Amino acid sequence: MLDRQIHALTEAGYIRIFADKKSGKNATREELWATLDYLREGDTLVVPSLDRLGRSIQDLIAIVSGLRKRGVGFTSLHEALDTTTPCGRLVFHVFAALAEFIRELIVQGTNEGLDAKLLGVSRNTITTTCLS
């Protein structure tokens, strides 16, 4: 997975690549903080996909907002997203919300599967909905 991400960045022409093997949900990623420290006004942080920067909408918005205040742009290759434009910032917020929603669905499905296993129930008989 990491090799594919590095390849995507290299193919896009990027030379200085920071790679962190820790989960996006872990806020103590050393390479992320080294990357943020390295960036200067006029630079652009480029990631292979939005979920590589963070796993919660709050973290993503905080990081990208912090970059913007410092005059640093943000681009996600997979989503073709560039926050240096008003449209890009709007799309960023929509994509960030969708990424968090999908992650929560995955966690919910995993938990339901684990619960079903404990109860000896086939997971196929469990149905869920987003509505409450």
Backbone as a chain_set.jsonl record, in Angstrom:
{"seq": "MLDRQIHALTEAGYIRIFADKKSGKNATREELWATLDYLREGDTLVVPSLDRLGRSIQDLIAIVSGLRKRGVGFTSLHEALDTTTPCGRLVFHVFAALAEFIRELIVQGTNEGLDAKLLGVSRNTITTTCLS", "coords": {"N": [[0.836, -1.193, 0.0], [1.861, 1.304, 0.905], [4.012, 1.54, -0.867], [2.64, 1.836, -3.297], [1.413, 4.304, -2.893], [3.624, 6.011, -2.642], [4.683, 5.635, -5.168], [2.634, 6.794, -6.733], [2.885, 9.498, -6.0], [5.527, 10.012, -6.827], [5.303, 9.53, -9.587], [3.678, 11.667, -10.193], [5.46, 13.674, -10.103], [6.592, 14.617, -7.758], [9.195, 15.234, -5.434], [10.241, 15.441, -2.757], [9.267, 13.379, -0.347], [7.395, 12.44, 2.399], [6.948, 9.675, 4.467], [4.762, 7.854, 6.422], [4.102, 5.137, 8.469], [2.148, 4.701, 10.279], [-1.252, 4.581, 11.519], [-3.857, 6.663, 10.133], [-5.62, 7.565, 12.011], [-4.163, 7.989, 14.235], [-2.942, 10.535, 16.033], [-0.331, 11.127, 16.676], [1.614, 10.882, 14.707], [4.838, 10.892, 13.658], [6.086, 11.521, 11.162], [4.083, 12.965, 9.878], [4.003, 15.299, 11.448], [6.612, 16.169, 10.993], [6.443, 16.714, 8.288], [4.514, 18.792, 8.246], [5.956, 20.712, 9.649], [8.042, 21.155, 7.879], [6.913, 22.451, 5.696], [6.506, 25.568, 3.986], [5.36, 28.97, 3.509], [3.598, 29.332, 0.502], [4.193, 26.788, -0.366], [2.786, 23.548, -1.226], [0.995, 20.989, 0.23], [0.846, 17.702, -0.751], [-1.072, 14.836, -1.02], [-1.608, 11.293, -1.534], [-4.273, 10.396, -1.274], [-7.261, 11.598, 0.322], [-7.836, 10.297, 2.758], [-5.353, 9.636, 3.709], [-4.278, 11.697, 5.102], [-5.78, 12.134, 7.429], [-8.258, 10.646, 9.619], [-10.566, 11.623, 10.705], [-13.105, 14.069, 10.302], [-12.786, 16.37, 11.786], [-10.011, 16.425, 12.352], [-8.944, 16.543, 9.731], [-10.008, 18.988, 8.787], [-8.918, 20.752, 10.675], [-6.141, 20.471, 10.177], [-5.912, 21.208, 7.432], [-7.013, 23.784, 7.56], [-5.14, 24.993, 9.232], [-2.914, 24.866, 7.548], [-3.768, 26.575, 5.506], [-3.91, 29.037, 6.865], [-1.218, 29.462, 7.174], [-0.476, 29.981, 4.631], [-0.126, 27.814, 2.982], [-0.878, 25.465, 0.511], [-3.157, 22.715, -0.221], [-3.392, 19.56, -1.692], [-5.064, 16.731, -2.942], [-4.391, 13.869, -4.642], [-5.939, 11.603, -5.52], [-8.62, 12.398, -5.23], [-8.555, 14.564, -6.866], [-8.304, 17.185, -5.832], [-7.938, 20.529, -4.858], [-7.181, 22.845, -2.577], [-6.528, 25.487, -2.871], [-8.282, 27.016, -4.161], [-11.584, 28.535, -4.058], [-13.669, 26.755, -4.825], [-12.337, 24.318, -4.584], [-11.935, 24.26, -1.817], [-14.583, 24.029, -0.915], [-15.306, 21.525, -2.019], [-13.429, 19.964, -0.662], [-14.42, 19.993, 2.0], [-16.838, 18.628, 1.651], [-15.923, 16.116, 0.671], [-14.348, 15.335, 2.868], [-16.296, 14.983, 4.832], [-17.739, 12.866, 3.679], [-15.732, 10.877, 3.628], [-15.341, 10.44, 6.371], [-17.887, 9.484, 7.019], [-17.992, 7.055, 5.538], [-15.901, 5.652, 6.778], [-16.989, 5.383, 9.359], [-19.175, 3.738, 8.757], [-17.836, 1.406, 8.028], [-16.592, 0.728, 10.466], [-18.893, 0.348, 12.014], [-20.077, -1.844, 10.658], [-18.081, -3.765, 11.057], [-18.157, -4.012, 13.856], [-20.781, -4.976, 14.175], [-20.539, -7.434, 12.901], [-18.695, -8.695, 14.605], [-20.216, -8.754, 16.965], [-22.324, -10.405, 16.099], [-20.958, -12.769, 15.673], [-20.211, -13.422, 18.274], [-22.736, -13.97, 19.285], [-23.393, -16.128, 17.813], [-24.767, -15.827, 15.458], [-25.523, -15.617, 12.008], [-23.926, -13.164, 10.084], [-25.171, -12.27, 7.829], [-27.842, -12.112, 8.384], [-28.258, -9.833, 9.729], [-29.409, -6.55, 9.55], [-28.874, -3.119, 8.817], [-29.343, 0.422, 9.22], [-28.976, 3.87, 8.257], [-30.628, 5.687, 9.306], [-32.041, 7.103, 12.242]], "CA": [[0.0, 0.0, 0.0], [2.721, 2.481, 0.994], [4.768, 1.625, -2.122], [1.734, 2.358, -4.324], [1.219, 5.726, -2.613], [4.88, 6.685, -2.991], [4.754, 5.591, -6.63], [1.698, 7.8, -7.268], [3.472, 10.822, -5.782], [6.708, 10.103, -7.682], [4.811, 9.653, -10.956], [3.108, 13.007, -10.348], [6.571, 14.612, -10.177], [7.001, 15.118, -6.449], [10.528, 14.751, -5.087], [10.371, 15.315, -1.296], [8.116, 12.59, 0.104], [7.407, 11.966, 3.781], [6.133, 8.458, 4.551], [4.475, 7.439, 7.791], [3.45, 3.837, 8.421], [1.144, 4.612, 11.343], [-2.633, 4.811, 11.117], [-4.307, 8.043, 10.032], [-6.38, 7.964, 13.194], [-3.201, 8.238, 15.302], [-2.522, 11.934, 15.907], [1.076, 11.295, 17.037], [2.448, 10.417, 13.595], [6.033, 11.737, 13.601], [6.331, 12.023, 9.812], [3.098, 14.011, 9.592], [4.447, 16.537, 12.092], [7.816, 16.613, 10.281], [5.958, 17.284, 7.03], [3.886, 20.09, 8.528], [7.032, 21.62, 10.04], [8.865, 21.4, 6.692], [6.199, 23.299, 4.74], [6.648, 27.02, 4.093], [4.391, 29.748, 2.745], [3.734, 29.13, -0.938], [4.269, 25.348, -0.631], [1.534, 22.802, -1.261], [1.054, 19.621, 0.735], [0.168, 16.801, -1.677], [-1.245, 13.477, -0.49], [-2.194, 10.411, -2.548], [-5.723, 10.433, -1.099], [-7.698, 12.366, 1.485], [-7.785, 9.517, 3.992], [-3.962, 9.486, 4.157], [-3.939, 12.804, 6.001], [-6.445, 11.933, 8.71], [-9.448, 9.807, 9.539], [-11.777, 12.297, 11.186], [-13.332, 15.351, 9.633], [-12.225, 17.422, 12.635], [-8.563, 16.468, 12.129], [-8.689, 17.022, 8.371], [-10.314, 20.426, 8.703], [-7.928, 21.471, 11.489], [-4.845, 20.476, 9.488], [-6.002, 22.005, 6.199], [-7.202, 25.186, 7.962], [-3.837, 25.45, 9.715], [-2.075, 25.079, 6.364], [-4.256, 27.772, 4.801], [-3.485, 30.212, 7.646], [0.219, 29.622, 6.952], [-0.23, 30.23, 3.214], [0.252, 26.545, 2.363], [-1.988, 24.815, -0.17], [-3.361, 21.285, 0.004], [-3.897, 18.839, -2.847], [-5.224, 15.283, -2.847], [-4.339, 13.373, -6.014], [-7.042, 10.687, -5.838], [-9.866, 13.155, -5.342], [-8.297, 15.72, -7.737], [-8.768, 18.253, -4.96], [-6.948, 21.586, -4.644], [-7.827, 23.808, -1.677], [-6.094, 26.867, -3.088], [-9.399, 27.696, -4.821], [-12.829, 28.444, -3.282], [-14.361, 25.519, -5.188], [-11.572, 23.225, -3.989], [-12.21, 24.235, -0.367], [-15.929, 23.487, -0.749], [-15.248, 20.095, -2.304], [-12.682, 19.354, 0.431], [-15.306, 19.783, 3.145], [-17.793, 17.574, 1.289], [-15.193, 14.845, 0.637], [-13.946, 14.991, 4.23], [-17.492, 14.46, 5.505], [-18.02, 11.542, 3.115], [-14.7, 9.941, 4.083], [-15.644, 10.093, 7.757], [-19.102, 8.681, 6.987], [-17.632, 5.715, 5.079], [-15.113, 5.013, 7.833], [-17.913, 5.011, 10.432], [-19.937, 2.58, 8.286], [-16.951, 0.245, 8.106], [-16.478, 0.388, 11.886], [-20.193, -0.176, 12.432], [-20.217, -3.183, 10.088], [-17.146, -4.647, 11.756], [-18.701, -4.266, 15.203], [-21.958, -5.834, 14.04], [-20.038, -8.771, 12.592], [-18.123, -9.253, 15.832], [-21.338, -9.042, 17.862], [-23.042, -11.563, 15.564], [-20.116, -13.954, 15.914], [-20.349, -13.748, 19.697], [-24.081, -14.511, 19.498], [-23.57, -17.3, 16.979], [-25.716, -15.476, 14.41], [-24.923, -15.306, 10.723], [-23.92, -11.726, 9.852], [-26.068, -11.983, 6.708], [-29.212, -11.895, 8.854], [-28.304, -8.537, 10.405], [-29.562, -5.411, 8.652], [-28.679, -1.836, 9.504], [-29.787, 1.601, 8.49], [-28.363, 5.111, 8.71], [-31.654, 6.517, 9.928], [-32.308, 6.777, 13.649]], "C": [[0.878, 1.252, 0.0], [3.517, 2.653, -0.293], [3.915, 2.221, -3.233], [1.518, 3.859, -4.142], [2.463, 6.527, -2.99], [5.036, 6.727, -4.509], [3.849, 6.657, -7.25], [2.272, 9.205, -7.129], [4.687, 11.033, -6.68], [6.298, 10.298, -9.133], [4.234, 11.041, -11.233], [4.198, 14.085, -10.321], [7.059, 15.162, -8.85], [8.288, 14.441, -6.01], [10.654, 14.493, -3.588], [9.116, 14.635, -0.779], [8.356, 12.151, 1.541], [6.49, 10.754, 3.844], [5.991, 8.041, 6.005], [3.686, 6.146, 7.736], [2.373, 3.673, 9.479], [-0.229, 4.981, 10.801], [-2.973, 6.291, 11.091], [-5.08, 8.507, 11.247], [-5.463, 8.271, 14.373], [-2.607, 9.636, 15.127], [-1.05, 12.15, 16.237], [2.014, 10.769, 15.951], [3.622, 11.376, 13.402], [6.259, 12.331, 12.214], [5.317, 13.087, 9.41], [3.561, 15.331, 10.192], [5.718, 17.064, 11.451], [7.436, 17.275, 8.961], [5.387, 18.676, 7.252], [4.929, 21.125, 8.92], [7.873, 22.049, 8.834], [8.232, 22.427, 5.744], [6.367, 24.789, 5.042], [5.575, 27.702, 3.254], [4.664, 29.591, 1.252], [3.87, 27.665, -1.327], [2.862, 24.766, -0.726], [1.786, 21.395, -0.74], [0.228, 18.755, -0.207], [0.122, 15.423, -1.056], [-1.868, 12.617, -1.579], [-3.719, 10.383, -2.479], [-6.051, 11.094, 0.234], [-7.555, 11.595, 2.79], [-6.364, 9.27, 4.489], [-3.561, 10.592, 5.121], [-4.564, 12.612, 7.375], [-7.709, 11.13, 8.526], [-10.702, 10.474, 10.064], [-11.886, 13.65, 10.496], [-12.729, 16.496, 10.455], [-10.715, 17.555, 12.414], [-8.233, 17.025, 10.75], [-8.897, 18.526, 8.26], [-9.299, 21.236, 9.497], [-6.587, 21.564, 10.767], [-4.89, 21.374, 8.261], [-6.221, 23.488, 6.519], [-5.892, 25.782, 8.46], [-2.879, 25.726, 8.561], [-2.467, 26.372, 5.656], [-3.825, 29.051, 5.524], [-2.005, 30.51, 7.441], [0.55, 29.914, 5.487], [0.225, 29.0, 2.455], [-0.995, 25.914, 1.749], [-2.071, 23.349, 0.188], [-3.974, 20.675, -1.243], [-3.966, 17.354, -2.537], [-5.323, 14.743, -4.261], [-5.56, 12.536, -6.382], [-8.351, 11.433, -6.064], [-9.743, 14.353, -6.283], [-8.763, 17.0, -7.05], [-7.644, 19.247, -4.699], [-7.604, 22.699, -3.819], [-7.311, 25.237, -1.839], [-7.166, 27.67, -3.811], [-10.647, 27.591, -3.946], [-13.596, 27.152, -3.569], [-13.657, 24.31, -4.563], [-11.812, 23.117, -2.491], [-13.602, 23.668, -0.098], [-15.916, 21.971, -0.945], [-14.494, 19.359, -1.199], [-13.603, 19.036, 1.602], [-16.337, 18.689, 2.86], [-17.094, 16.211, 1.3], [-14.771, 14.4, 2.031], [-15.121, 14.392, 4.992], [-17.832, 13.065, 4.987], [-17.001, 10.503, 3.569], [-14.959, 9.504, 5.516], [-16.875, 9.194, 7.821], [-18.783, 7.238, 6.587], [-16.843, 4.974, 6.139], [-16.023, 4.553, 8.973], [-18.777, 3.82, 10.031], [-19.104, 1.303, 8.369], [-16.807, -0.214, 9.55], [-17.769, -0.235, 12.386], [-20.388, -1.606, 11.921], [-19.305, -4.19, 10.763], [-17.669, -5.007, 13.136], [-19.923, -5.172, 15.159], [-21.548, -7.265, 13.747], [-19.454, -9.448, 13.814], [-19.216, -9.625, 16.83], [-22.094, -10.284, 17.408], [-22.269, -12.845, 15.819], [-20.229, -14.394, 17.366], [-21.7, -14.395, 20.007], [-24.338, -15.771, 18.684], [-24.565, -17.076, 15.855], [-24.951, -15.204, 13.123], [-25.024, -13.801, 10.489], [-24.891, -11.344, 8.742], [-27.496, -11.714, 7.163], [-29.362, -10.553, 9.554], [-28.434, -7.436, 9.368], [-29.407, -4.128, 9.463], [-29.204, -0.723, 8.623], [-29.074, 2.827, 9.053], [-29.364, 5.988, 9.448], [-31.85, 6.12, 11.382], [-33.582, 7.407, 14.099]], "O": [[0.668, 2.158, -0.807], [3.686, 3.775, -0.77], [4.405, 3.025, -4.026], [1.448, 4.601, -5.122], [2.36, 7.599, -3.587], [5.469, 7.735, -5.067], [4.253, 7.346, -8.187], [2.154, 10.016, -8.048], [4.861, 12.117, -7.237], [6.872, 11.13, -9.836], [4.291, 11.532, -12.36], [3.906, 15.268, -10.494], [7.866, 16.091, -8.829], [8.461, 13.235, -6.186], [11.129, 13.43, -3.188], [8.037, 15.227, -0.768], [9.391, 11.564, 1.859], [5.373, 10.797, 3.329], [6.98, 7.896, 6.723], [2.688, 6.068, 7.018], [1.749, 2.616, 9.567], [-0.347, 5.615, 9.753], [-2.468, 7.077, 11.893], [-5.188, 9.708, 11.494], [-5.927, 8.759, 15.404], [-1.857, 9.884, 14.182], [-0.56, 13.269, 16.09], [3.094, 10.264, 16.256], [3.429, 12.533, 13.028], [6.587, 13.511, 12.093], [5.656, 14.016, 8.678], [3.519, 16.367, 9.527], [5.902, 18.278, 11.365], [8.035, 18.275, 8.565], [5.729, 19.62, 6.541], [4.801, 22.296, 8.562], [8.358, 23.179, 8.783], [8.94, 23.178, 5.072], [6.369, 25.208, 6.2], [4.959, 27.077, 2.391], [5.802, 29.701, 0.797], [3.685, 27.321, -2.494], [1.88, 25.41, -0.355], [2.683, 20.698, -1.214], [-0.948, 19.031, -0.439], [1.144, 14.895, -0.617], [-2.573, 13.128, -2.449], [-4.385, 10.349, -3.514], [-5.225, 11.14, 1.146], [-7.193, 12.171, 3.816], [-6.186, 8.744, 5.587], [-2.602, 10.438, 5.877], [-3.926, 12.904, 8.386], [-8.18, 10.951, 7.403], [-11.8, 9.945, 9.886], [-10.885, 14.281, 10.158], [-12.224, 17.47, 9.896], [-10.199, 18.667, 12.302], [-7.352, 17.873, 10.61], [-8.062, 19.243, 7.708], [-8.863, 22.295, 9.045], [-5.966, 22.627, 10.749], [-4.007, 22.21, 8.07], [-5.681, 24.355, 5.832], [-5.567, 26.929, 8.154], [-2.125, 26.699, 8.589], [-1.61, 27.162, 5.26], [-3.425, 30.027, 4.889], [-1.58, 31.662, 7.522], [1.718, 30.076, 5.136], [0.877, 29.107, 1.417], [-2.041, 25.838, 2.393], [-1.169, 22.802, 0.823], [-4.947, 21.195, -1.789], [-3.047, 16.787, -1.946], [-6.233, 15.111, -5.004], [-6.151, 12.737, -7.443], [-9.099, 11.122, -6.992], [-10.715, 15.082, -6.483], [-9.516, 17.791, -7.619], [-6.528, 18.854, -4.358], [-8.481, 23.408, -4.314], [-7.629, 26.104, -1.025], [-6.992, 28.864, -4.052], [-10.761, 26.648, -3.163], [-14.116, 26.524, -2.646], [-14.312, 23.391, -4.072], [-11.886, 22.013, -1.951], [-13.781, 22.904, 0.851], [-16.457, 21.229, -0.125], [-14.873, 18.247, -0.832], [-13.568, 17.927, 2.137], [-16.666, 17.907, 3.752], [-17.615, 15.255, 1.875], [-14.831, 13.21, 2.344], [-14.961, 13.408, 5.714], [-18.175, 12.18, 5.771], [-17.369, 9.366, 3.865], [-14.812, 8.326, 5.842], [-16.901, 8.239, 8.599], [-19.255, 6.301, 7.231], [-17.086, 3.791, 6.378], [-15.849, 3.452, 9.496], [-19.086, 2.976, 10.872], [-19.615, 0.245, 8.738], [-16.889, -1.41, 9.833], [-17.742, -1.236, 13.102], [-20.817, -2.479, 12.675], [-19.7, -5.328, 11.013], [-17.629, -6.17, 13.539], [-20.082, -6.042, 16.015], [-22.138, -8.205, 14.28], [-19.685, -10.635, 14.043], [-19.155, -10.678, 17.465], [-22.465, -11.122, 18.23], [-22.851, -13.88, 16.142], [-20.329, -15.586, 17.658], [-21.799, -15.259, 20.878], [-25.376, -16.413, 18.84], [-25.149, -18.034, 15.348], [-23.862, -14.629, 13.147], [-26.093, -13.22, 10.676], [-25.384, -10.216, 8.713], [-28.285, -11.146, 6.407], [-30.47, -10.173, 9.933], [-27.66, -7.388, 8.412], [-29.764, -4.069, 10.64], [-29.471, -0.913, 7.436], [-28.62, 2.815, 10.197], [-28.977, 6.929, 10.141], [-31.828, 4.935, 11.715], [-33.976, 7.246, 15.254]]}, "num_chains": 1, "name": "protein.A"}
